[in-house]
C-alpha positions as MATLAB code, in Angstrom:
seq = 'MGITDPTRKKLWSRSGNKCAMCKTQLISDNEDVIGQECHIKGKEPGSERHDSTLSKQEVDSYGNLILLCPNHHVLIDKKGNGMVYTVEFLLELKEQHEEEVRFREVFLFKDQLKESDLVRVYNKLSFGTYYELFKESIEEFFDLTTSEQNMMFYLFGRYDLGKFNIPKISKKGGDNLIIIKALLDNNFLSFREEISLYVETGFGLDDLNSNMDVITQKAYEHNWDLGKHGKIVLKCFKDFGRPTDLSSFKKKFKN';
ca = [
    -110.769  144.434   46.738;
    -108.978  143.939   43.431;
    -105.812  145.582   42.079;
    -105.876  149.341   42.565;
    -104.966  151.773   39.805;
    -101.840  153.098   41.617;
    -100.641  149.503   42.092;
    -101.320  148.709   38.448;
     -99.419  151.786   37.245;
     -96.458  150.995   39.505;
     -96.260  147.402   38.223;
     -96.430  148.358   34.543;
     -93.965  151.245   34.940;
     -91.345  149.247   36.808;
     -91.730  146.336   34.393;
     -91.151  148.545   31.373;
     -94.381  147.216   29.785;
     -92.566  143.907   29.180;
     -93.049  140.312   30.247;
     -90.687  139.560   33.115;
     -89.971  136.130   31.629;
     -89.617  136.473   27.839;
     -89.295  140.300   27.633;
     -92.116  140.534   25.072;
     -93.516  144.053   24.655;
     -96.987  143.940   26.217;
     -98.479  146.900   24.362;
     -98.626  146.278   20.599;
     -98.063  148.810   17.817;
    -101.842  148.991   17.558;
    -101.930  149.852   21.279;
    -103.549  146.523   22.158;
    -102.739  145.613   25.758;
    -101.790  141.929   26.027;
     -99.989  141.983   29.379;
    -101.455  140.272   32.404;
    -101.046  141.162   36.070;
    -100.314  137.796   37.665;
    -100.396  136.774   41.287;
     -97.189  135.311   42.666;
     -99.053  133.706   45.543;
    -102.280  132.393   44.052;
    -105.414  134.405   44.773;
    -107.961  131.609   45.007;
    -107.836  128.531   47.275;
    -106.432  125.606   45.323;
    -104.520  127.803   42.904;
    -100.771  127.433   42.537;
     -98.723  128.974   45.386;
    -101.855  129.996   47.295;
    -101.202  131.394   50.783;
    -104.272  131.424   53.009;
    -102.603  133.749   55.510;
    -102.626  136.697   53.107;
    -105.349  139.310   53.418;
    -107.319  140.408   50.350;
    -105.279  143.613   50.262;
    -101.973  141.735   50.439;
    -102.979  139.326   47.692;
    -103.558  142.203   45.262;
    -100.613  144.292   46.440;
     -97.662  145.259   44.274;
     -95.379  142.855   46.134;
     -97.507  139.885   45.122;
     -97.804  140.760   41.443;
     -95.643  140.134   38.413;
     -96.277  141.302   34.840;
     -96.307  138.497   32.242;
     -97.462  137.744   28.709;
    -100.519  135.429   28.380;
     -98.398  132.381   27.531;
     -96.219  132.626   30.597;
     -99.164  133.441   32.810;
    -100.717  130.146   31.800;
     -97.389  128.356   32.278;
     -96.736  129.465   35.849;
    -100.336  128.794   36.938;
    -100.692  125.404   35.247;
    -101.672  122.736   37.793;
     -98.553  121.345   39.405;
     -96.169  123.995   37.987;
     -96.064  125.761   41.335;
     -93.343  123.265   42.262;
     -91.207  124.637   39.424;
     -92.293  128.281   39.380;
     -92.082  128.803   43.116;
     -92.739  132.007   45.058;
     -89.007  132.474   45.512;
     -88.320  131.951   41.816;
     -90.963  134.460   40.713;
     -89.897  137.096   43.245;
     -86.282  136.855   42.075;
     -87.395  136.922   38.438;
     -89.433  140.082   39.068;
     -86.582  141.780   40.917;
     -84.036  141.021   38.208;
     -86.381  142.138   35.425;
     -87.226  145.422   37.094;
     -83.542  146.077   37.761;
     -82.814  145.547   34.061;
     -85.587  147.999   33.170;
     -84.205  150.580   35.573;
     -80.703  150.125   34.141;
     -81.923  150.768   30.628;
     -83.928  153.822   31.641;
     -81.077  155.405   33.566;
     -77.868  154.425   31.838;
     -78.887  154.122   28.207;
     -80.431  157.583   28.328;
     -77.287  158.963   29.948;
     -75.156  157.339   27.250;
     -77.028  159.405   24.679;
     -75.899  162.669   26.298;
     -73.208  164.255   24.214;
     -70.495  166.589   25.437;
     -71.532  169.078   22.735;
     -75.088  169.100   24.092;
     -73.892  169.805   27.623;
     -71.630  172.600   26.382;
     -74.522  174.080   24.383;
     -76.847  174.097   27.377;
     -74.140  175.468   29.686;
     -73.368  178.384   27.363;
     -77.012  179.117   26.615;
     -78.074  179.288   30.257;
     -75.091  181.370   31.393;
     -74.276  179.417   34.533;
     -72.407  181.225   37.285;
     -70.392  178.128   38.080;
     -67.631  176.072   36.571;
     -68.515  173.851   33.632;
     -67.180  170.750   35.360;
     -69.600  171.193   38.276;
     -72.478  171.751   35.858;
     -71.547  168.653   33.902;
     -71.242  166.587   37.083;
     -74.665  167.735   38.305;
     -76.430  166.894   35.032;
     -74.755  163.496   34.769;
     -75.616  162.768   38.399;
     -79.244  163.662   37.688;
     -79.404  161.174   34.816;
     -77.788  158.568   37.088;
     -80.759  158.784   39.463;
     -83.505  156.188   39.261;
     -86.706  157.211   37.493;
     -88.468  157.464   40.866;
     -85.729  159.751   42.214;
     -85.856  161.921   39.075;
     -89.628  162.181   39.378;
     -89.311  163.273   43.006;
     -86.819  165.979   42.078;
     -88.987  167.154   39.200;
     -91.942  167.374   41.584;
     -89.880  169.364   44.072;
     -88.599  171.766   41.376;
     -92.182  172.712   40.598;
     -92.880  173.543   44.230;
     -89.573  175.093   45.263;
     -90.512  178.759   44.693;
     -94.126  178.319   45.775;
     -93.463  177.933   49.487;
     -94.414  174.270   49.261;
     -90.978  172.659   49.601;
     -92.199  170.521   52.469;
     -89.937  167.489   52.818;
     -91.367  166.440   56.215;
     -94.892  166.300   54.767;
     -93.784  164.257   51.753;
     -91.781  161.814   53.844;
     -94.598  161.109   56.304;
     -96.071  158.859   53.676;
     -93.088  156.620   54.434;
     -92.168  153.645   52.272;
     -90.592  154.520   48.942;
     -90.679  158.262   49.690;
     -88.365  157.910   52.653;
     -85.914  155.754   50.650;
     -85.938  158.235   47.759;
     -85.375  161.230   50.008;
     -82.454  159.470   51.702;
     -80.879  158.745   48.270;
     -81.336  162.355   47.138;
     -79.770  163.611   50.353;
     -76.799  161.256   49.959;
     -76.291  162.380   46.346;
     -76.354  166.137   47.033;
     -79.685  166.844   45.390;
     -81.155  167.726   48.762;
     -79.416  169.219   51.789;
     -80.313  169.347   55.439;
     -79.129  171.936   57.919;
     -78.360  170.351   61.273;
     -79.821  171.878   64.390;
     -78.855  171.510   68.028;
     -82.454  170.406   68.686;
     -81.661  167.119   66.998;
     -79.109  166.292   69.671;
     -80.787  164.661   72.658;
     -79.490  163.831   76.099;
     -79.171  160.151   76.894;
     -77.649  158.334   79.819;
     -74.387  158.253   77.882;
     -74.239  161.866   76.787;
     -75.569  163.568   73.654;
     -77.051  161.344   70.966;
     -76.822  162.753   67.408;
     -80.110  162.278   65.605;
     -79.034  164.197   62.512;
     -78.256  160.901   60.765;
     -81.609  159.324   61.644;
     -83.770  159.691   58.514;
     -87.050  159.180   60.398;
     -86.206  162.038   62.729;
     -84.757  164.264   60.006;
     -87.611  163.956   57.580;
     -90.630  163.601   59.807;
     -89.847  165.657   62.907;
     -87.503  168.374   61.775;
     -88.725  171.766   60.678;
     -89.469  172.401   57.020;
     -86.926  175.246   56.868;
     -84.105  172.820   57.694;
     -84.297  171.556   54.099;
     -82.997  172.984   50.842;
     -81.721  171.820   47.516;
     -78.176  170.472   47.479;
     -75.458  171.620   45.098;
     -76.606  169.333   42.283;
     -80.277  170.108   42.925;
     -79.725  173.858   42.586;
     -77.954  173.505   39.255;
     -80.606  171.224   37.793;
     -83.309  173.618   39.143;
     -81.769  176.452   37.120;
     -82.095  174.312   34.012;
     -85.707  173.560   34.918;
     -86.504  177.286   35.225;
     -84.564  178.413   32.167;
     -86.170  175.650   30.073;
     -89.509  177.308   30.801;
     -90.638  174.926   33.565;
     -91.482  171.840   31.423;
     -94.693  170.127   32.446;
     -93.328  166.575   32.541;
     -90.053  164.813   33.253;
     -89.644  163.395   29.762;
     -89.891  166.821   28.150;
     -87.373  168.234   30.610;
     -84.815  165.515   29.902;
     -85.202  165.958   26.141;
     -84.215  169.622   26.478;
     -80.641  168.457   27.050;
     -80.539  166.853   23.626;
     -82.410  169.404   21.479;
];
């Protein structure tokens, strides 16, 4: 089957284009790509850490891949080194590396936000709310993970088009469901409870409003709206002229 393009993009993005072991930048100044997508559990029989129980799809899945430079790819796959560079070691290495990348993306960018920039945007866009709430919403937005920011940016573009369909998005499950839950918890999305989500059990009424699977996949589309932070960031999105990509939108707060 091979590694799919979506899997490849996910791996490179979450790895920050850097080797998980030595942190070397894997795209040179000349745009030469030197990074290698390495299998944690070896792909071929006889290779280090090979697991014969994995399907072809599982072998080439995101969960079984780690991004490394050529030197460290050779090192972990050298005959006998599987005893040192175990599956558990590589999975932990990957997790720690991607967490470091996420930290840099979220918090270092936020640190660059200046109070003067926030005041400038607030005054320019004539917000009908207190400055402190505006400031809180923008800072909360920059505290989101890149995946959560991308989801909100996607939803902003569809909000006024009658395509704000959270149930449809969440039916894909996996990361989408986790992201939606995080956005709901952080007041970027809101959900209006309905009596229909209370069901009779042998012990009385069972409240399903807190069950994310029920909320996102079975509730009506009109139950959903933007939360208090989502509505404020949406106004910025509109007044900035609906930027076409997340990076351009974020830069508007510093220009």
